[in-house]
Coordinates of C-alpha atoms in Angstrom, one line a residue:
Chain A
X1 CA -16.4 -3.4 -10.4
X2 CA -17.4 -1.6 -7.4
X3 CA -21.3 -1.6 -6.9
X4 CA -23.1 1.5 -7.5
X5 CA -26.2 1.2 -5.5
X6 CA -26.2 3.5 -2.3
X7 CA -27.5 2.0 1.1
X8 CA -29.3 4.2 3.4
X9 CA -29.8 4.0 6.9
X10 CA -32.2 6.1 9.3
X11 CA -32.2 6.0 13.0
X12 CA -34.5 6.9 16.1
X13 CA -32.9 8.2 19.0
X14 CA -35.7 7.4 21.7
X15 CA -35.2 9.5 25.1
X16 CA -36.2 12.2 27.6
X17 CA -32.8 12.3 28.7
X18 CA -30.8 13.6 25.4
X19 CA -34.1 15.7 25.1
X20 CA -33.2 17.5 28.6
X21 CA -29.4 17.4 27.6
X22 CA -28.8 15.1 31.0
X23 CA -27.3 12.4 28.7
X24 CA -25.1 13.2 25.9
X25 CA -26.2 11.1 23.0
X26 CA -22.9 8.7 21.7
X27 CA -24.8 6.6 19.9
X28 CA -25.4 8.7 16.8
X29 CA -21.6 8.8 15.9
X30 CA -21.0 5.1 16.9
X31 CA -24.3 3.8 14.1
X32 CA -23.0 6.8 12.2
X33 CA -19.2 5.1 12.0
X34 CA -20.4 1.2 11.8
X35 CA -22.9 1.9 9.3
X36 CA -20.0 3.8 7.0
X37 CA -17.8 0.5 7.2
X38 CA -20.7 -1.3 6.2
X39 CA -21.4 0.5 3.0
X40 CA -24.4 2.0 4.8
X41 CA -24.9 5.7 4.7
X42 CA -26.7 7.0 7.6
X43 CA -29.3 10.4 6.3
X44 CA -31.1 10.7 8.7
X45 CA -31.4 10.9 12.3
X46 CA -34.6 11.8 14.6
X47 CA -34.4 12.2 18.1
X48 CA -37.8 12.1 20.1
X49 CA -39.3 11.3 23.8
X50 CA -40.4 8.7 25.7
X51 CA -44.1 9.2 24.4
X52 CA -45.6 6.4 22.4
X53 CA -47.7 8.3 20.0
X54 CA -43.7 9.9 18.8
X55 CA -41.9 7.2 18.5
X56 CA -44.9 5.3 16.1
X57 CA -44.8 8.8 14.2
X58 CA -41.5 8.3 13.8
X59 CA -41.0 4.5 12.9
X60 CA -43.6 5.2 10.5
X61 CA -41.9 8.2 8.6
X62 CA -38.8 6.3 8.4
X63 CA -38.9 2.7 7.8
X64 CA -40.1 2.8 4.4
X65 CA -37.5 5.6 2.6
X66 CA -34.7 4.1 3.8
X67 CA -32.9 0.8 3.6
X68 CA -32.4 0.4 7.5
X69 CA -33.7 1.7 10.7
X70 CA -32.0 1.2 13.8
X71 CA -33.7 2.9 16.6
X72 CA -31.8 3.6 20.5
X73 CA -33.7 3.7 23.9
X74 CA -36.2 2.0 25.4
X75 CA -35.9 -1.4 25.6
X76 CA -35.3 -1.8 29.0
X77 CA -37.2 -3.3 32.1
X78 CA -38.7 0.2 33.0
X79 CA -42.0 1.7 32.9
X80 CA -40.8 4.4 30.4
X81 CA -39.4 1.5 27.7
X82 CA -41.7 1.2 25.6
X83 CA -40.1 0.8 22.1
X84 CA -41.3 -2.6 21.4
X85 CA -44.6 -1.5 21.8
X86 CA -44.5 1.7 19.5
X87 CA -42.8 -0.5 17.0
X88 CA -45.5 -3.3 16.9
X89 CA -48.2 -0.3 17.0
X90 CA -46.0 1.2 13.8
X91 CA -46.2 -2.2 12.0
X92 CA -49.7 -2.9 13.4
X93 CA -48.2 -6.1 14.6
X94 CA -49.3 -8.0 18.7
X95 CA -46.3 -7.5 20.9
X96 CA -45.3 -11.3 22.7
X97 CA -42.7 -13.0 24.7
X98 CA -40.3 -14.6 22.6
X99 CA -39.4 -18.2 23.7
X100 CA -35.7 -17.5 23.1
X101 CA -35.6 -13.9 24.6
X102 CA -37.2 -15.4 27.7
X103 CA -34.5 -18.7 28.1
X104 CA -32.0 -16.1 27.6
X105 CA -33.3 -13.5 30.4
X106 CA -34.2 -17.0 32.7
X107 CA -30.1 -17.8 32.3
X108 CA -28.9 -15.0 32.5
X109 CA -30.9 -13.7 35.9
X110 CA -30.8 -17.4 37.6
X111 CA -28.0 -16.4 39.8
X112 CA -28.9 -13.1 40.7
X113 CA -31.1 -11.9 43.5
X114 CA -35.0 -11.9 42.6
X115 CA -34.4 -14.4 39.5
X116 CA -36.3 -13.5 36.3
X117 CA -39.0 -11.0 38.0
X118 CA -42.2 -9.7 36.4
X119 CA -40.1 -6.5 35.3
X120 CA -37.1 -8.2 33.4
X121 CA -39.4 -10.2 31.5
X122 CA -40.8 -7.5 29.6
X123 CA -37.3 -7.3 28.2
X124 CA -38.7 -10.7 26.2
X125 CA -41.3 -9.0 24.7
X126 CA -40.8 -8.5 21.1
X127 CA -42.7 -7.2 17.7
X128 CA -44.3 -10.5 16.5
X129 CA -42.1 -11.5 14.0
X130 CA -38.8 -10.1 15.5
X131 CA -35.7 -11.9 16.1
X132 CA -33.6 -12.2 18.4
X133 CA -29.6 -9.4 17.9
X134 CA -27.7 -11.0 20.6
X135 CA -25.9 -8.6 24.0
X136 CA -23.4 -10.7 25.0
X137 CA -23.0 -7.2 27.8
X138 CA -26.0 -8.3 29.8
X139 CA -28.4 -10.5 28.8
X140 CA -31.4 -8.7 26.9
X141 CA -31.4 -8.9 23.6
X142 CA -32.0 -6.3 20.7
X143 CA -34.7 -7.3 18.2
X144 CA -34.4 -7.6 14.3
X145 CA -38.0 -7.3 12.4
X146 CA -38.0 -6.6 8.7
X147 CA -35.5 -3.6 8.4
X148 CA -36.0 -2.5 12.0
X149 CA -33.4 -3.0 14.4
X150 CA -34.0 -2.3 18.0
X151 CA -30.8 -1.6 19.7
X152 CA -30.0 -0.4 23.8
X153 CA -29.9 3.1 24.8
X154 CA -26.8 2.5 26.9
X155 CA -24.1 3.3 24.0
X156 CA -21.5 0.0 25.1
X157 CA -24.5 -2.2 25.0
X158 CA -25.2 -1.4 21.4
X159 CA -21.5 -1.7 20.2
X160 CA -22.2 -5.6 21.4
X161 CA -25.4 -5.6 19.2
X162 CA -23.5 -4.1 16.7
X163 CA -20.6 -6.3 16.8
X164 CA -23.1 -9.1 16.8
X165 CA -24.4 -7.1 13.2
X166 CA -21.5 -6.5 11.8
X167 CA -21.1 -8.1 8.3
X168 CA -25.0 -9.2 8.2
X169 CA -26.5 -6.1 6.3
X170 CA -26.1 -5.7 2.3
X171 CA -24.2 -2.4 1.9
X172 CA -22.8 -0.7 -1.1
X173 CA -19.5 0.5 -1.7
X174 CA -18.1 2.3 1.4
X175 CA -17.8 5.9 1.7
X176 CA -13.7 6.6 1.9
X177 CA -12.5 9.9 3.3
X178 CA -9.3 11.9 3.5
X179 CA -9.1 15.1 5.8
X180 CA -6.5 18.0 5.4
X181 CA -6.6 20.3 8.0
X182 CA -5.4 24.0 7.6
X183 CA -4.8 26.7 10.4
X184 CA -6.7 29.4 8.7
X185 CA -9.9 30.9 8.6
X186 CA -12.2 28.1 6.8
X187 CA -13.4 31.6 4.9
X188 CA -9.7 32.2 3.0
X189 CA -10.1 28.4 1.6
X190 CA -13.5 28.7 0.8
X191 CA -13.1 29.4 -3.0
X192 CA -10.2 26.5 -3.9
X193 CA -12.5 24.0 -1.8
X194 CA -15.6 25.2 -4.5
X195 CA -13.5 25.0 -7.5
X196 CA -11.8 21.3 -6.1
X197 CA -15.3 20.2 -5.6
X198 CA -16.4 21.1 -9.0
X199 CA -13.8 19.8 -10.6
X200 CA -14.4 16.3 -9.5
X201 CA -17.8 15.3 -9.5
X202 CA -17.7 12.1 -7.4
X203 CA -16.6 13.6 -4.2
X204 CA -17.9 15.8 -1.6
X205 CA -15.8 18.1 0.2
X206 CA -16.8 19.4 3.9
X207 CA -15.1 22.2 5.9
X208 CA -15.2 21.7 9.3
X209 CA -14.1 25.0 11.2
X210 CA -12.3 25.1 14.6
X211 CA -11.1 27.3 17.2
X212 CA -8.5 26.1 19.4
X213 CA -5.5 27.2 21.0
X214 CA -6.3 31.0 20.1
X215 CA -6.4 30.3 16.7
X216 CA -9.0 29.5 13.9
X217 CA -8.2 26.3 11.8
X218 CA -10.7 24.4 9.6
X219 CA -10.3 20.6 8.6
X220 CA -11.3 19.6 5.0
X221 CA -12.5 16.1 4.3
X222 CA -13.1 14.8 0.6
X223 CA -15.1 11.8 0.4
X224 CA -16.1 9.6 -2.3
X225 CA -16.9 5.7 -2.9
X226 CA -14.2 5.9 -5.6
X227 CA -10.6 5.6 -4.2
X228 CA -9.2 6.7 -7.4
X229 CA -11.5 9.7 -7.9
X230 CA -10.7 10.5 -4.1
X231 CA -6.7 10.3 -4.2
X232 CA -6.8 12.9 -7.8
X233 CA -9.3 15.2 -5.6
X234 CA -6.9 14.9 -2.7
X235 CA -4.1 15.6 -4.7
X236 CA -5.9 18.8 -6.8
X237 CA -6.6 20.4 -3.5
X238 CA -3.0 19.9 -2.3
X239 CA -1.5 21.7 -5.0
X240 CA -4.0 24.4 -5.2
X241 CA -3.6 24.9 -1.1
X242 CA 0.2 24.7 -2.0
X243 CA 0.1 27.3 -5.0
X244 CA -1.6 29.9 -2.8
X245 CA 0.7 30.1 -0.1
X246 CA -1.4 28.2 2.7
X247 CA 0.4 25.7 4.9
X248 CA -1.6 22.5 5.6
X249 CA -1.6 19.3 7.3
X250 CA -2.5 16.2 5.6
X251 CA -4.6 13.6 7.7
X252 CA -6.2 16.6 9.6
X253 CA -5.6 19.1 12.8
Chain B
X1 CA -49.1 31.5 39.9
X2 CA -47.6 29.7 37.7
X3 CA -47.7 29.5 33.9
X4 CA -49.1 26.1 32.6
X5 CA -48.4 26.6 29.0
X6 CA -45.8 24.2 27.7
X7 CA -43.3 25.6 25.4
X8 CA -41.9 23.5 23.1
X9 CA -38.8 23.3 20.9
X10 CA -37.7 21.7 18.1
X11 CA -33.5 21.4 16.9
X12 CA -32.3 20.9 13.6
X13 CA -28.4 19.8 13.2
X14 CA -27.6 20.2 9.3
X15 CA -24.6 18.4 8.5
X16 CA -23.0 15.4 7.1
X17 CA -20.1 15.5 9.4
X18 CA -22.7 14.4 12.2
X19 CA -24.3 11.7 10.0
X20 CA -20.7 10.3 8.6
X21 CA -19.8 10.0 12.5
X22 CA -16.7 12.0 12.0
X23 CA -18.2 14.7 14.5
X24 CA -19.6 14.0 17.5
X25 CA -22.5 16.4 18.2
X26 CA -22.6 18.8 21.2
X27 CA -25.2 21.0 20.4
X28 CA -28.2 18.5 20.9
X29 CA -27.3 18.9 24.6
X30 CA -26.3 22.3 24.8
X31 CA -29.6 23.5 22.5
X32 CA -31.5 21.2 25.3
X33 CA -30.0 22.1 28.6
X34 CA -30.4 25.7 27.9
X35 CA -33.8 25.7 26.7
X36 CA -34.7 23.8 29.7
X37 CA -33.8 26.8 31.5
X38 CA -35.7 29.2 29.6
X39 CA -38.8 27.0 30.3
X40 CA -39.0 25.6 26.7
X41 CA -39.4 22.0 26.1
X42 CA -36.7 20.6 23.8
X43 CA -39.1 17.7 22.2
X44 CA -37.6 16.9 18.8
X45 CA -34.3 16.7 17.0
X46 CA -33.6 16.2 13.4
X47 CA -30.1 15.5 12.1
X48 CA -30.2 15.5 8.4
X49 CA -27.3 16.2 5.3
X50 CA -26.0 19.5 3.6
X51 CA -28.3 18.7 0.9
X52 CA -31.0 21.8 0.2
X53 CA -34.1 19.6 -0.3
X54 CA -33.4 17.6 2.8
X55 CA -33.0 21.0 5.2
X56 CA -36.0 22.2 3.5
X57 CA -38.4 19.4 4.3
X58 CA -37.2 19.2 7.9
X59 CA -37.7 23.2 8.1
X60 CA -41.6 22.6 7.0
X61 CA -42.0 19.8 9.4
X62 CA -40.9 21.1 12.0
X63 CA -41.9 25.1 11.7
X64 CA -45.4 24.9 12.5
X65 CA -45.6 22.0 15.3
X66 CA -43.6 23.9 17.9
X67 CA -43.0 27.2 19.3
X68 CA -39.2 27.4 18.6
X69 CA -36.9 26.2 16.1
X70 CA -33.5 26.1 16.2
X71 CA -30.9 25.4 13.4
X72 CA -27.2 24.4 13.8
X73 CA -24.7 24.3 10.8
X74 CA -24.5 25.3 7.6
X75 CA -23.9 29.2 8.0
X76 CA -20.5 29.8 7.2
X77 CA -18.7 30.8 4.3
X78 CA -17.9 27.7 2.5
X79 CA -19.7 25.7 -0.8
X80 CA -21.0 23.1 1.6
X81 CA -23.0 26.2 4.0
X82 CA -26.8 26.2 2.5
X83 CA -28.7 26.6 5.6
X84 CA -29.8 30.3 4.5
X85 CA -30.8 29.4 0.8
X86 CA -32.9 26.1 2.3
X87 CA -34.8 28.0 4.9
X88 CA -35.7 30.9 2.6
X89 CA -36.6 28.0 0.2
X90 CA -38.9 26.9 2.9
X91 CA -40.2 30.2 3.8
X92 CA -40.4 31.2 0.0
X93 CA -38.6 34.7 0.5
X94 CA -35.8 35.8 -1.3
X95 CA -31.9 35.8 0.3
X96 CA -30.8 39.0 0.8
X97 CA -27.3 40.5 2.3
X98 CA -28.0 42.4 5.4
X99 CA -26.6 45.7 5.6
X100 CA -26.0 45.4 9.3
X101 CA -24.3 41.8 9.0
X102 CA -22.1 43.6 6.3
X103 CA -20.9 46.3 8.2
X104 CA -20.4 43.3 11.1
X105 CA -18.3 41.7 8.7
X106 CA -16.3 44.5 7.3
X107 CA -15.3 45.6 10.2
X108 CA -14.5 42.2 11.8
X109 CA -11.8 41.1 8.7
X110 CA -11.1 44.5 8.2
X111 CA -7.4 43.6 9.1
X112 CA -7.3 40.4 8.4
X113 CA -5.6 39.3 5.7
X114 CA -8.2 38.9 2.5
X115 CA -10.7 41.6 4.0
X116 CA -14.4 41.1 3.2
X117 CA -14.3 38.0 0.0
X118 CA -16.6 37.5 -1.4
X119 CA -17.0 33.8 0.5
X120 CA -17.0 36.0 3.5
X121 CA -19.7 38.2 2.3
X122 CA -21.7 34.7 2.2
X123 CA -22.0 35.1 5.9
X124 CA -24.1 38.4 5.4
X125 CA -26.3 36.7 3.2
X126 CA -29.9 36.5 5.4
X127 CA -33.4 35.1 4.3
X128 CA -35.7 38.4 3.6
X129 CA -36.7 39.6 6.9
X130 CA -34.5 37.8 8.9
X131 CA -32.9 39.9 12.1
X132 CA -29.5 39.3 13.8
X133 CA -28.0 36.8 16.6
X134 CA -24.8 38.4 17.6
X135 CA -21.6 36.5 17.3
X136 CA -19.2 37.9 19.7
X137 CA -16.8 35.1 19.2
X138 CA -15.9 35.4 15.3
X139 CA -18.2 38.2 13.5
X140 CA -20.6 36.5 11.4
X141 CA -23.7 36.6 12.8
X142 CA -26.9 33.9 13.6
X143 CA -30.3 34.8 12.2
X144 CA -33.9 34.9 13.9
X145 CA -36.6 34.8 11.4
X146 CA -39.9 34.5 12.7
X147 CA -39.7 31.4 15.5
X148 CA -36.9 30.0 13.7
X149 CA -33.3 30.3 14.9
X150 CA -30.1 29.4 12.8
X151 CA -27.1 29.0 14.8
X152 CA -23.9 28.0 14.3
X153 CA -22.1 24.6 14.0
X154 CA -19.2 24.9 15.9
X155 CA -20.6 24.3 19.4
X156 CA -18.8 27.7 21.3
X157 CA -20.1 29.6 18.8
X158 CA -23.2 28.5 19.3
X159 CA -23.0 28.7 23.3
X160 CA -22.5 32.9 22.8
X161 CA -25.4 33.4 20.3
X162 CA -27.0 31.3 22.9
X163 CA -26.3 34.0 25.8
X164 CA -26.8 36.5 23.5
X165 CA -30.5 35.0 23.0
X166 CA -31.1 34.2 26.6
X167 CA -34.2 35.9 28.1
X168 CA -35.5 36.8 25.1
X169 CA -37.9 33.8 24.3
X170 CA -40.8 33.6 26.0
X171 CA -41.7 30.1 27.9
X172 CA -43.2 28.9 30.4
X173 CA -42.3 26.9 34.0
X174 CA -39.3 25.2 33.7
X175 CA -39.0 21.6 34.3
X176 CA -37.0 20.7 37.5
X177 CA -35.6 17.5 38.1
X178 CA -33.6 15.6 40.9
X179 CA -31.8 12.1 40.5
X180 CA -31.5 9.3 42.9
X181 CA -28.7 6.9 42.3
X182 CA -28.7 3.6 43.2
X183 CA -25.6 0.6 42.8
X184 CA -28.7 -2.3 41.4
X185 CA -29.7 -3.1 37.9
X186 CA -32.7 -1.3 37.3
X187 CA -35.0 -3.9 36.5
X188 CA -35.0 -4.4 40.7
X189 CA -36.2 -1.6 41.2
X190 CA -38.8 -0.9 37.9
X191 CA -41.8 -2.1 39.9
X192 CA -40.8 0.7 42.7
X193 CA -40.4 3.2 39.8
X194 CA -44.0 2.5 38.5
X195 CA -45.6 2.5 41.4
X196 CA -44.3 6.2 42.4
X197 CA -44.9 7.9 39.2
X198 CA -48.6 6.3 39.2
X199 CA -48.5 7.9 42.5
X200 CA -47.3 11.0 41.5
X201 CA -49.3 12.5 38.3
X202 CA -47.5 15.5 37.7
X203 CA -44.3 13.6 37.7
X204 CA -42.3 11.7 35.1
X205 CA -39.4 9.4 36.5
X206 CA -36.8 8.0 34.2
X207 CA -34.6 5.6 34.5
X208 CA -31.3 5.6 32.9
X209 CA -28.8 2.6 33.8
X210 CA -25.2 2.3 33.4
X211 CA -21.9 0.1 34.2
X212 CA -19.3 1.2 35.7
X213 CA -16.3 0.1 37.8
X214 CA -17.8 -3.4 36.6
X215 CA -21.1 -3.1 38.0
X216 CA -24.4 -2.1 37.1
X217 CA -26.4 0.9 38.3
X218 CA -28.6 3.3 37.4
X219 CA -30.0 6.8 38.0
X220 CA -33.4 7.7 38.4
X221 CA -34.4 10.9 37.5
X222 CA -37.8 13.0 38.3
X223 CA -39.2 15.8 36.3
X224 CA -41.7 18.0 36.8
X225 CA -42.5 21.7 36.6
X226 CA -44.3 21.6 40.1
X227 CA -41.3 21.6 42.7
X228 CA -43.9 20.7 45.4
X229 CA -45.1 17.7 43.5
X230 CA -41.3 17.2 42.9
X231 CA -40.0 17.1 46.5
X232 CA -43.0 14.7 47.3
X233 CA -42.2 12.1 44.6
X234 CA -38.8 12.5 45.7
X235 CA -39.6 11.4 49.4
X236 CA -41.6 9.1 48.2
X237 CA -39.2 7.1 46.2
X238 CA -36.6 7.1 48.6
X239 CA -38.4 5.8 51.1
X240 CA -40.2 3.4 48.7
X241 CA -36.3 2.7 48.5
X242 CA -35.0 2.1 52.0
X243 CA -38.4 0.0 52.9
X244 CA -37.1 -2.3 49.8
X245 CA -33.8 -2.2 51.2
X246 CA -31.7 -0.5 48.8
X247 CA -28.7 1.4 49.3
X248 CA -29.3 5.2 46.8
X249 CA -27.3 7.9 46.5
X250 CA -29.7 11.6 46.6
X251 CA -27.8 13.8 43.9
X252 CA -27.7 10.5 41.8
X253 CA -23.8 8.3 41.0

């Protein structure tokens, strides 16, 4: 019996830099992929700057209507990190050095030049309350506090944190998918993908045009938490893609 | 003389293939670097699902608070394509076909197999009063309504209605930036960082750190929309730099 409850998940992407389109944000498909495995659905994502007043506005307009809330950026040594402190303004909480955080940073910093300085302490500075989501990459952690999780910026540091997650959160049933990919014009398909979707009510069907190699193609991908439902939805669209003449590809182009 | 109004922008990306992970996103970045250039501040990003209600409420948030807003997704020809009927929801006109978009789109499948479809005849479908965004890559065209902007999903397409817009939005001074890269973890150099943006008032410096080739580094990058201001903090912080006796790379690693 598969359970029936939907988890959601929100996140904050916190930076001036995907905001200027320096950095090219990865970590909204990496959350986006770990939180599917986990039975977490992510439905929502906000991306806003380095300005305190914006990321409490945010924190505060997601943390309630959905399950989870992993937020990106800003949790570094710098001048312009300063998640932990929108967070504790959010929750109206003091921010303070966390015991652990800080025997962590003094390890982790003994052998290198200028020890633990005044600057890398600050990355011991949690929400009061927070725990501690151990970076086995370098030393500073991320920070757990009621459904908040505070995660790095830099996208391989967050796969540790999330490695580190893995299997901790309650999910639901996971989202499967199946993709077929055609080389037509998304457009030719577009009624057989309406009448597949409609006749099976558990799945969602997305077309996802291309261009490449001089030609148009589209990939369709049926998801559903029901296997079963997914495989006969997989299978009606085959046939109808079949009975019209169109050549396809299953596992996508 | 130049012009001290700020423009601001605000992005929406409408699709599930974005929040499922099975897409990773390139028009965050592309939406932000050319804004940038037309002087207009990129300060918020919403991802949210191809569900109406959801594009709705991020279309009314979002409207009002900034001078621009873009859309991405969700305006082709298939079920899952709803940006049109959500932001005339929002806007509370009707959805119209565009005689103009028509004629676009006859013309363009005129000998293509199919012709104009009725799915195809989806793409002509326009909230009342909306104008066109030429498509020159595959005929169906964007839509400007008021300050809002609905764009395409697949990024190219996107980057022409882009050209096709440049120029034509007013903003104001763009920002400028340089980088200065330097082989150290940044928390070495975050008391240096603080003390030149303090110094510099019309300057905001980030700090964006990285690993690579198994060491850690990072890149420091000043903004402003004074270049003056900007060449001075720049000085500044490289010679706060050398005094320190770091090695950085001007242009950034």
């Amino acid at each position: 019996m598969s359970d029936s409850r939907i988890y959601t998940a929100a996140l904050i992407v916190i930076g001036d830099e995907i905001l200027s389109g320096r950095t090219h944000d990865k970590n909204i498909a990496q959350i986006a992929s770990w939180t599917q495995v986990q039975g977490i659905r992510l439905s929502e994502v906000r991306v806003v700057p380095d300005v305190l007043e914006r990321i409490v506005e945010a924190v505060n307009a997601l943390r309630e209507g959905y399950d989870y809330l992993f937020t990106t950026g800003g949790i570094g040594p710098t001048h312009d990190d300063i998640t932990v402190d929108a967070v504790a303004a959010a929750l109206g909480v003091d921010v303070i050095v966390h015991p652990e955080a800080r025997a962590i940073l003094e390890q982790y910093y003994a052998d290198k030049p200028g020890g633990l300085t005044e600057a890398r302490l600050r990355m011991a500075r949690v929400p009061e309350g927070g725990e501690l989501i151990p970076n086995r990459m370098s030393g500073a952690p991320g920070i757990k506090l009621g459904n908040i999780h505070l995660m790095a910026g830099v996208p391989h540091i967050t796969a540790g944190m999330l490695d580190a997650l893995t299997g901790t959160l309650e999910g639901g049933t996971p989202l499967v998918d199946e993709t077929i990919g055609c080389w037509t014009a998304e457009s030719e398909v577009a009624d057989i993908l309406r009448q597949v979707e409609k006749a099976h009510e558990k799945c969602q069907i997305g077309s996802y045009p291309f261009f490449r190699e001089g030609k148009v193609g589209a990939n369709f991908v049926i998801r559903s938490t029901d296997r079963d439902e997914l495989g006969s939805a997989v299978d009606t669209l085959c046939d109808a893609l079949a009975t019209a003449g169109f050549d396809f590809t299953p596992g996508g182009i």
